[in-house]
CSV table of C-alpha atoms in Angstrom, one decimal:
chain,number,residue,atom,x,y,z
G,1,UNK,CA,-114.4,103.9,33.7
G,2,UNK,CA,-112.9,107.2,35.1
G,3,UNK,CA,-111.2,109.3,32.5
G,4,UNK,CA,-107.5,110.0,33.1
G,5,UNK,CA,-105.6,112.5,31.0
G,6,UNK,CA,-102.4,111.4,29.4
G,7,UNK,CA,-99.2,112.6,31.2
G,8,UNK,CA,-95.6,113.1,30.5
G,9,UNK,CA,-94.9,109.9,32.5
G,10,UNK,CA,-97.1,107.9,30.2
G,11,UNK,CA,-95.2,109.2,27.2
G,12,UNK,CA,-91.8,108.4,28.9
G,13,UNK,CA,-92.8,104.9,29.7
G,14,UNK,CA,-94.2,104.2,26.2
G,15,UNK,CA,-91.0,105.5,24.5
G,16,UNK,CA,-88.5,104.3,27.0
G,17,UNK,CA,-87.3,107.8,27.8
G,18,UNK,CA,-86.9,109.7,31.0
G,19,UNK,CA,-89.6,112.2,32.1
G,20,UNK,CA,-87.1,115.0,32.0
G,21,UNK,CA,-86.2,114.2,28.4
G,22,UNK,CA,-89.9,114.1,27.4
G,23,UNK,CA,-90.5,117.4,29.2
G,24,UNK,CA,-87.6,119.1,27.4
G,25,UNK,CA,-88.7,117.7,24.0
G,26,UNK,CA,-92.2,119.1,24.5
G,27,UNK,CA,-90.6,122.5,25.3
G,28,UNK,CA,-88.5,122.3,22.1
G,29,UNK,CA,-85.3,122.5,24.2
G,30,UNK,CA,-82.0,122.7,22.3
G,31,UNK,CA,-80.7,120.0,24.6
G,32,UNK,CA,-82.8,117.4,22.8
G,33,UNK,CA,-82.1,116.0,19.3
G,34,UNK,CA,-84.5,116.7,16.5
G,35,UNK,CA,-85.2,113.0,16.1
G,36,UNK,CA,-86.2,112.6,19.7
G,37,UNK,CA,-88.3,115.7,19.6
G,38,UNK,CA,-90.2,114.4,16.6
G,39,UNK,CA,-90.7,111.0,18.2
G,40,UNK,CA,-92.1,112.6,21.4
G,41,UNK,CA,-94.3,115.1,19.6
G,42,UNK,CA,-95.8,112.5,17.2
G,43,UNK,CA,-96.6,110.1,20.1
G,44,UNK,CA,-98.0,113.0,22.2
G,45,UNK,CA,-100.3,113.9,19.3
G,46,UNK,CA,-101.4,110.3,18.8
G,47,UNK,CA,-102.5,109.9,22.5
G,48,UNK,CA,-104.0,113.4,22.6
G,49,UNK,CA,-101.7,114.7,25.2
G,50,UNK,CA,-102.2,118.3,26.5
G,51,UNK,CA,-100.2,120.0,29.2
G,52,UNK,CA,-101.8,120.0,32.7
G,53,UNK,CA,-103.1,123.6,33.2
G,54,UNK,CA,-102.9,123.3,37.0
G,55,UNK,CA,-99.3,122.2,36.9
G,56,UNK,CA,-98.5,125.0,34.5
G,57,UNK,CA,-100.2,127.6,36.7
G,58,UNK,CA,-98.2,126.4,39.7
G,59,UNK,CA,-95.0,126.7,37.7
G,60,UNK,CA,-95.7,130.0,36.1
G,61,UNK,CA,-97.6,131.4,39.2
G,62,UNK,CA,-100.5,132.4,36.9
G,63,UNK,CA,-103.4,130.4,35.5
G,64,UNK,CA,-103.7,132.3,32.2
G,65,UNK,CA,-107.4,132.5,32.9
G,66,UNK,CA,-109.7,135.5,33.5
G,67,UNK,CA,-113.1,135.7,35.1
G,68,UNK,CA,-116.1,137.5,33.7
G,69,UNK,CA,-119.2,138.3,35.7
G,70,UNK,CA,-122.3,139.7,34.0
G,71,UNK,CA,-126.0,140.0,34.9
G,72,UNK,CA,-127.3,137.6,32.2
G,73,UNK,CA,-125.5,135.9,29.3
G,74,UNK,CA,-128.7,135.7,27.3
G,75,UNK,CA,-128.9,139.5,27.2
G,76,UNK,CA,-127.8,140.5,23.7
G,77,UNK,CA,-125.6,143.3,25.0
G,78,UNK,CA,-123.6,141.0,27.4
G,79,UNK,CA,-123.4,138.2,24.8
G,80,UNK,CA,-121.8,140.7,22.3
G,81,UNK,CA,-119.5,142.0,25.0
G,82,UNK,CA,-118.4,138.5,25.9
G,83,UNK,CA,-117.6,137.8,22.2
G,84,UNK,CA,-115.3,140.9,22.3
G,85,UNK,CA,-113.7,139.7,25.6
G,86,UNK,CA,-113.0,136.2,24.2
G,87,UNK,CA,-111.6,137.6,20.9
G,88,UNK,CA,-108.8,139.4,22.8
G,89,UNK,CA,-108.3,136.8,25.5
G,90,UNK,CA,-107.9,134.0,23.0
G,91,UNK,CA,-105.4,136.0,20.9
G,92,UNK,CA,-103.3,136.6,24.1
G,93,UNK,CA,-103.4,132.9,25.2
G,94,UNK,CA,-105.9,133.4,28.1
G,95,UNK,CA,-109.0,131.3,28.9
G,96,UNK,CA,-112.2,132.9,29.9
G,97,UNK,CA,-114.5,131.7,32.8
G,98,UNK,CA,-117.9,133.3,32.5
G,99,UNK,CA,-120.6,133.5,35.2
G,100,UNK,CA,-123.9,135.3,35.5
G,101,UNK,CA,-125.6,136.9,38.6
G,102,UNK,CA,-129.2,137.1,37.4
G,103,UNK,CA,-129.1,140.5,39.1
G,104,UNK,CA,-128.5,138.9,42.5
G,105,UNK,CA,-126.0,140.5,44.9
G,106,UNK,CA,-125.6,137.2,46.8
G,107,UNK,CA,-125.0,135.3,43.6
G,108,UNK,CA,-122.3,137.9,42.7
G,109,UNK,CA,-120.5,137.4,46.0
G,110,UNK,CA,-120.6,133.6,45.7
G,111,UNK,CA,-119.5,133.7,42.0
G,112,UNK,CA,-116.6,136.0,42.9
G,113,UNK,CA,-115.5,133.7,45.7
G,114,UNK,CA,-115.7,130.7,43.4
G,115,UNK,CA,-113.7,132.3,40.6
G,116,UNK,CA,-111.0,133.6,43.0
G,117,UNK,CA,-110.7,130.1,44.4
G,118,UNK,CA,-110.0,128.9,40.9
G,119,UNK,CA,-106.9,131.1,40.8
G,120,UNK,CA,-108.0,133.4,37.9
G,121,UNK,CA,-105.4,136.1,37.1
G,122,UNK,CA,-108.0,138.9,36.9
G,123,UNK,CA,-111.6,139.9,36.7
G,124,UNK,CA,-114.0,141.7,34.3
G,125,UNK,CA,-117.2,142.6,36.0
G,126,UNK,CA,-120.5,144.5,35.3
G,127,UNK,CA,-122.1,144.6,38.7
G,128,UNK,CA,-125.5,143.3,39.5
G,129,UNK,CA,-128.5,145.6,40.0
G,130,UNK,CA,-128.5,144.6,43.7
G,131,UNK,CA,-124.9,145.6,44.3
G,132,UNK,CA,-124.6,148.4,46.8
G,133,UNK,CA,-122.1,146.9,49.3
G,134,UNK,CA,-118.7,146.7,47.6
G,135,UNK,CA,-116.7,144.9,50.3
G,136,UNK,CA,-116.3,141.7,48.4
G,137,UNK,CA,-114.7,143.6,45.5
G,138,UNK,CA,-112.7,145.9,47.7
G,139,UNK,CA,-111.2,143.0,49.6
G,140,UNK,CA,-109.7,141.5,46.5
G,141,UNK,CA,-108.7,144.9,45.0
G,142,UNK,CA,-106.9,145.9,48.2
G,143,UNK,CA,-104.8,142.8,47.9
G,144,UNK,CA,-103.6,143.8,44.4
G,145,UNK,CA,-106.0,141.6,42.5
G,146,UNK,CA,-106.6,143.0,38.9
G,147,UNK,CA,-110.2,144.1,38.3
G,148,UNK,CA,-111.7,146.1,35.5
G,149,UNK,CA,-115.3,147.3,35.5
G,150,UNK,CA,-117.3,147.6,32.3
G,151,UNK,CA,-120.8,148.8,31.5
G,152,UNK,CA,-122.1,149.0,35.1
G,153,UNK,CA,-119.2,150.6,36.9
G,154,UNK,CA,-118.6,151.6,40.6
G,155,UNK,CA,-116.8,154.8,41.5
G,156,UNK,CA,-115.4,153.8,44.9
G,157,UNK,CA,-112.7,151.4,43.5
G,158,UNK,CA,-109.8,152.9,41.6
G,159,UNK,CA,-109.1,150.9,38.5
G,160,UNK,CA,-109.8,150.9,34.7
G,161,UNK,CA,-113.4,151.5,33.7
G,162,UNK,CA,-115.1,151.1,30.3
G,163,UNK,CA,-118.6,152.3,29.6
G,164,UNK,CA,-120.7,154.2,27.1
G,165,UNK,CA,-121.8,157.8,27.2
G,166,UNK,CA,-125.0,156.9,29.1
G,167,UNK,CA,-126.0,160.6,29.4
G,168,UNK,CA,-125.6,161.4,25.7
G,169,UNK,CA,-127.3,158.2,24.6
G,170,UNK,CA,-130.4,158.9,26.7
G,171,UNK,CA,-130.4,162.6,25.8
G,172,UNK,CA,-130.3,161.8,22.0
G,173,UNK,CA,-133.2,159.2,22.4
G,174,UNK,CA,-135.4,161.7,24.3
G,175,UNK,CA,-134.6,164.6,22.0
G,176,UNK,CA,-135.6,162.4,19.1
G,177,UNK,CA,-139.0,161.9,20.7
G,178,UNK,CA,-139.4,165.6,21.4
G,179,UNK,CA,-138.5,166.5,17.8
G,180,UNK,CA,-141.1,164.0,16.6
G,181,UNK,CA,-143.7,166.0,18.5
G,182,UNK,CA,-144.3,163.8,21.6
G,183,UNK,CA,-145.3,165.9,24.6
G,184,UNK,CA,-145.6,163.5,27.6
G,185,UNK,CA,-142.5,161.3,27.6
G,186,UNK,CA,-142.0,158.8,30.4
G,187,UNK,CA,-138.8,156.9,31.3
G,188,UNK,CA,-138.4,153.4,32.8
G,189,UNK,CA,-134.8,153.0,34.1
G,190,UNK,CA,-132.9,150.4,36.1
G,191,UNK,CA,-132.3,150.6,39.8
G,192,UNK,CA,-131.4,154.1,41.1
G,193,UNK,CA,-128.4,152.8,43.0
G,194,UNK,CA,-126.6,152.1,39.8
G,195,UNK,CA,-124.7,155.1,38.2
G,196,UNK,CA,-125.7,153.8,34.8
G,197,UNK,CA,-129.4,154.4,35.6
G,198,UNK,CA,-128.8,157.8,37.1
G,199,UNK,CA,-126.8,159.0,34.1
G,200,UNK,CA,-129.5,157.8,31.7
G,201,UNK,CA,-132.3,159.5,33.6
G,202,UNK,CA,-130.1,162.7,33.8
G,203,UNK,CA,-129.8,162.6,30.0
G,204,UNK,CA,-133.6,162.2,29.7
G,205,UNK,CA,-134.1,165.2,32.1
G,206,UNK,CA,-131.7,167.4,30.2
G,207,UNK,CA,-133.4,166.8,26.8
G,208,UNK,CA,-136.7,167.8,28.3
G,209,UNK,CA,-135.1,170.8,29.9
G,210,UNK,CA,-134.2,172.0,26.4
G,211,UNK,CA,-137.9,172.5,25.8
G,212,UNK,CA,-138.4,173.9,29.3
G,213,UNK,CA,-140.3,170.8,30.4
G,214,UNK,CA,-139.8,169.5,33.9
G,215,UNK,CA,-140.9,165.9,34.0
G,216,UNK,CA,-143.2,165.0,36.9
G,217,UNK,CA,-141.9,162.4,39.4
G,218,UNK,CA,-144.7,160.0,38.3
G,219,UNK,CA,-143.2,159.9,34.7
G,220,UNK,CA,-139.9,158.5,36.0
G,221,UNK,CA,-140.0,154.8,37.0
G,222,UNK,CA,-137.1,152.7,38.4
G,223,UNK,CA,-136.9,149.0,38.0
G,224,UNK,CA,-135.2,147.1,40.9
G,225,UNK,CA,-134.0,144.2,38.6
G,226,UNK,CA,-133.4,146.3,35.4
G,227,UNK,CA,-136.3,144.6,33.6
G,228,UNK,CA,-135.2,141.1,34.2
G,229,UNK,CA,-138.6,140.1,35.6
G,230,UNK,CA,-141.6,140.9,33.4
G,231,UNK,CA,-143.8,141.6,36.4
G,232,UNK,CA,-141.8,144.7,37.4
G,233,UNK,CA,-142.2,146.1,33.9
G,234,UNK,CA,-145.9,145.3,33.9
G,235,UNK,CA,-146.3,147.3,37.2
G,236,UNK,CA,-144.3,150.3,35.9
G,237,UNK,CA,-146.3,150.4,32.6
G,238,UNK,CA,-149.6,150.0,34.4
G,239,UNK,CA,-148.8,152.9,36.7
G,240,UNK,CA,-147.9,155.1,33.7
G,241,UNK,CA,-151.1,154.2,31.8
G,242,UNK,CA,-153.1,155.5,34.8
G,243,UNK,CA,-151.6,159.0,34.6
G,244,UNK,CA,-153.6,161.9,33.2
G,245,UNK,CA,-152.5,163.0,30.7
G,246,UNK,CA,-151.3,159.6,29.7
G,247,UNK,CA,-147.7,159.4,28.3
G,248,UNK,CA,-147.6,159.4,24.6
G,249,UNK,CA,-144.0,158.0,24.5
G,250,UNK,CA,-141.8,155.9,26.7
G,251,UNK,CA,-138.0,155.8,26.8
G,252,UNK,CA,-136.6,152.6,28.3
G,253,UNK,CA,-133.1,152.7,29.7
G,254,UNK,CA,-131.8,149.1,29.3
G,255,UNK,CA,-132.1,146.1,26.9
G,256,UNK,CA,-134.5,144.0,29.0
G,257,UNK,CA,-136.6,147.0,29.9
G,258,UNK,CA,-137.0,147.8,26.2
G,259,UNK,CA,-138.1,144.4,25.0
G,260,UNK,CA,-140.3,143.7,28.0
G,261,UNK,CA,-142.0,147.1,27.8
G,262,UNK,CA,-142.9,146.3,24.2
G,263,UNK,CA,-144.3,143.0,25.3
G,264,UNK,CA,-146.4,144.6,28.0
G,265,UNK,CA,-147.8,147.3,25.8
G,266,UNK,CA,-148.8,144.8,23.1
G,267,UNK,CA,-150.5,142.6,25.7
G,268,UNK,CA,-152.6,145.6,26.8
G,269,UNK,CA,-153.6,146.3,23.3
G,270,UNK,CA,-151.5,149.5,23.1
G,271,UNK,CA,-150.5,150.3,19.5
G,272,UNK,CA,-146.9,151.3,18.9
G,273,UNK,CA,-146.4,154.1,17.9
G,274,UNK,CA,-150.0,155.2,17.2
G,275,UNK,CA,-151.0,155.1,20.9
G,276,UNK,CA,-147.5,155.3,22.6
G,277,UNK,CA,-144.1,155.6,21.0
G,278,UNK,CA,-141.3,153.5,22.3
G,279,UNK,CA,-137.5,154.1,22.2
G,280,UNK,CA,-134.9,152.3,24.3
G,281,UNK,CA,-131.5,150.9,24.8
G,282,UNK,CA,-131.1,147.6,23.0
G,283,UNK,CA,-128.4,145.6,21.2
G,284,UNK,CA,-130.8,142.9,20.0
G,285,UNK,CA,-130.1,141.8,16.4
G,286,UNK,CA,-133.9,141.2,16.0
G,287,UNK,CA,-135.1,144.7,16.3
G,288,UNK,CA,-135.8,145.0,12.6
G,289,UNK,CA,-137.9,141.8,12.7
G,290,UNK,CA,-140.2,143.1,15.5
G,291,UNK,CA,-143.5,144.8,14.7
G,292,UNK,CA,-143.0,147.6,14.6
G,293,UNK,CA,-139.2,147.7,14.2
G,294,UNK,CA,-137.8,149.4,17.3
G,295,UNK,CA,-136.0,152.7,17.5
G,296,UNK,CA,-133.0,151.9,19.8
G,297,UNK,CA,-129.9,153.3,21.3
G,298,UNK,CA,-127.2,150.7,20.4
G,299,UNK,CA,-124.0,150.3,22.4
G,300,UNK,CA,-120.6,149.2,21.0
G,301,UNK,CA,-120.7,146.1,23.2
G,302,UNK,CA,-118.1,144.0,21.2
G,303,UNK,CA,-115.7,146.9,21.3
G,304,UNK,CA,-116.3,147.5,25.0
G,305,UNK,CA,-115.4,143.9,25.7
G,306,UNK,CA,-112.3,144.2,23.7
G,307,UNK,CA,-111.1,147.4,25.4
G,308,UNK,CA,-111.9,146.1,28.9
G,309,UNK,CA,-110.0,142.9,28.3
G,310,UNK,CA,-106.9,144.7,26.9
G,311,UNK,CA,-106.9,146.9,30.0
G,312,UNK,CA,-107.2,143.9,32.3
G,313,UNK,CA,-104.4,142.1,30.6
G,314,UNK,CA,-102.2,145.2,31.0
G,315,UNK,CA,-102.9,145.1,34.7
G,316,UNK,CA,-102.1,141.3,34.9
G,317,UNK,CA,-98.9,141.5,32.9
G,318,UNK,CA,-97.5,144.7,34.4
G,319,UNK,CA,-94.2,144.2,36.1
G,320,UNK,CA,-94.9,147.0,38.7
G,321,UNK,CA,-98.1,148.3,40.4
G,322,UNK,CA,-100.3,150.3,38.2
G,323,UNK,CA,-101.3,153.6,39.8
G,324,UNK,CA,-102.8,155.5,36.8
G,325,UNK,CA,-106.1,154.2,35.4
G,326,UNK,CA,-108.2,154.9,32.3
G,327,UNK,CA,-111.8,155.7,32.1
G,328,UNK,CA,-113.0,154.8,28.5
G,329,UNK,CA,-116.3,156.3,27.4
G,330,UNK,CA,-117.6,155.0,24.1
G,331,UNK,CA,-120.3,156.7,21.9
G,332,UNK,CA,-123.7,155.2,21.4
G,333,UNK,CA,-125.7,155.1,18.1
G,334,UNK,CA,-129.4,156.0,17.7
G,335,UNK,CA,-131.1,153.8,15.2
G,336,UNK,CA,-134.4,155.3,14.2
G,337,UNK,CA,-137.2,153.0,13.1
G,338,UNK,CA,-141.0,152.7,13.1
G,339,UNK,CA,-141.6,152.5,16.9
G,340,UNK,CA,-141.1,156.3,17.2
């Protein structure tokens, strides 16, 4: 049997009232008596009636839903950011539609088209590692569609942006390794086309420059899919291990790169930190349970999700076009443990 949701008409027929009377009672209109309101509300509760969101969106000219596009929901950073997003959205009466790209530009385009067709009121997005062409985003933005970028931002679209201090986070992690006495520090970063990768590599370079060390090109590796696929991390680590002198420490510039780098080193019998130290960006709650516990750059993911959502809802609910935008940069936190 096909499920059919209860309607105002069903309530009206059951109670012998007009649909307009039922509608006004559900809206708590002063035109309807207290007794009738109580009768309608009690029956609506009994049959599990809920307002039709499509009908409401047509009436209010908004869906009270926002879209969220991230690379991978299973990624601890993004799952924490989504928790922050939902905490604000729920409090403001908005539903959240979440989708993931798995670092595919084509999936990002299709996902955006799908969400837009569902009449969402706005979009929060951390672009995929393969996103270089921005036409799909510009087309919506140019028509006044509210978009806020978080984590992985793009510079060519003028809107609110929320991110961490990528440069400082990478700088602090690399400086920590230098202060611990490591001499040959390599970095594995996400794709070079993303500003987040370039900023983290720049922080790594600056920390080395403090000790008048200029890293050789061979010590800097970029990962096309930001560590999503273990094979690309295996290739980068294998290339680093062939260098002479071999790196005595590796800084990894994203969550997936960090955990997959640790997995690869262990599979090759490399002891951490005795043979190679490891420091990386990670928001995993399990870092203390790993052997050894990882030294990580932790990002305020939950707070980032909250701030990005608040800024998006400001765009959605503004009565006039917004022309001044905020760029929120949040501090990271270096958690030092045994891996370094």
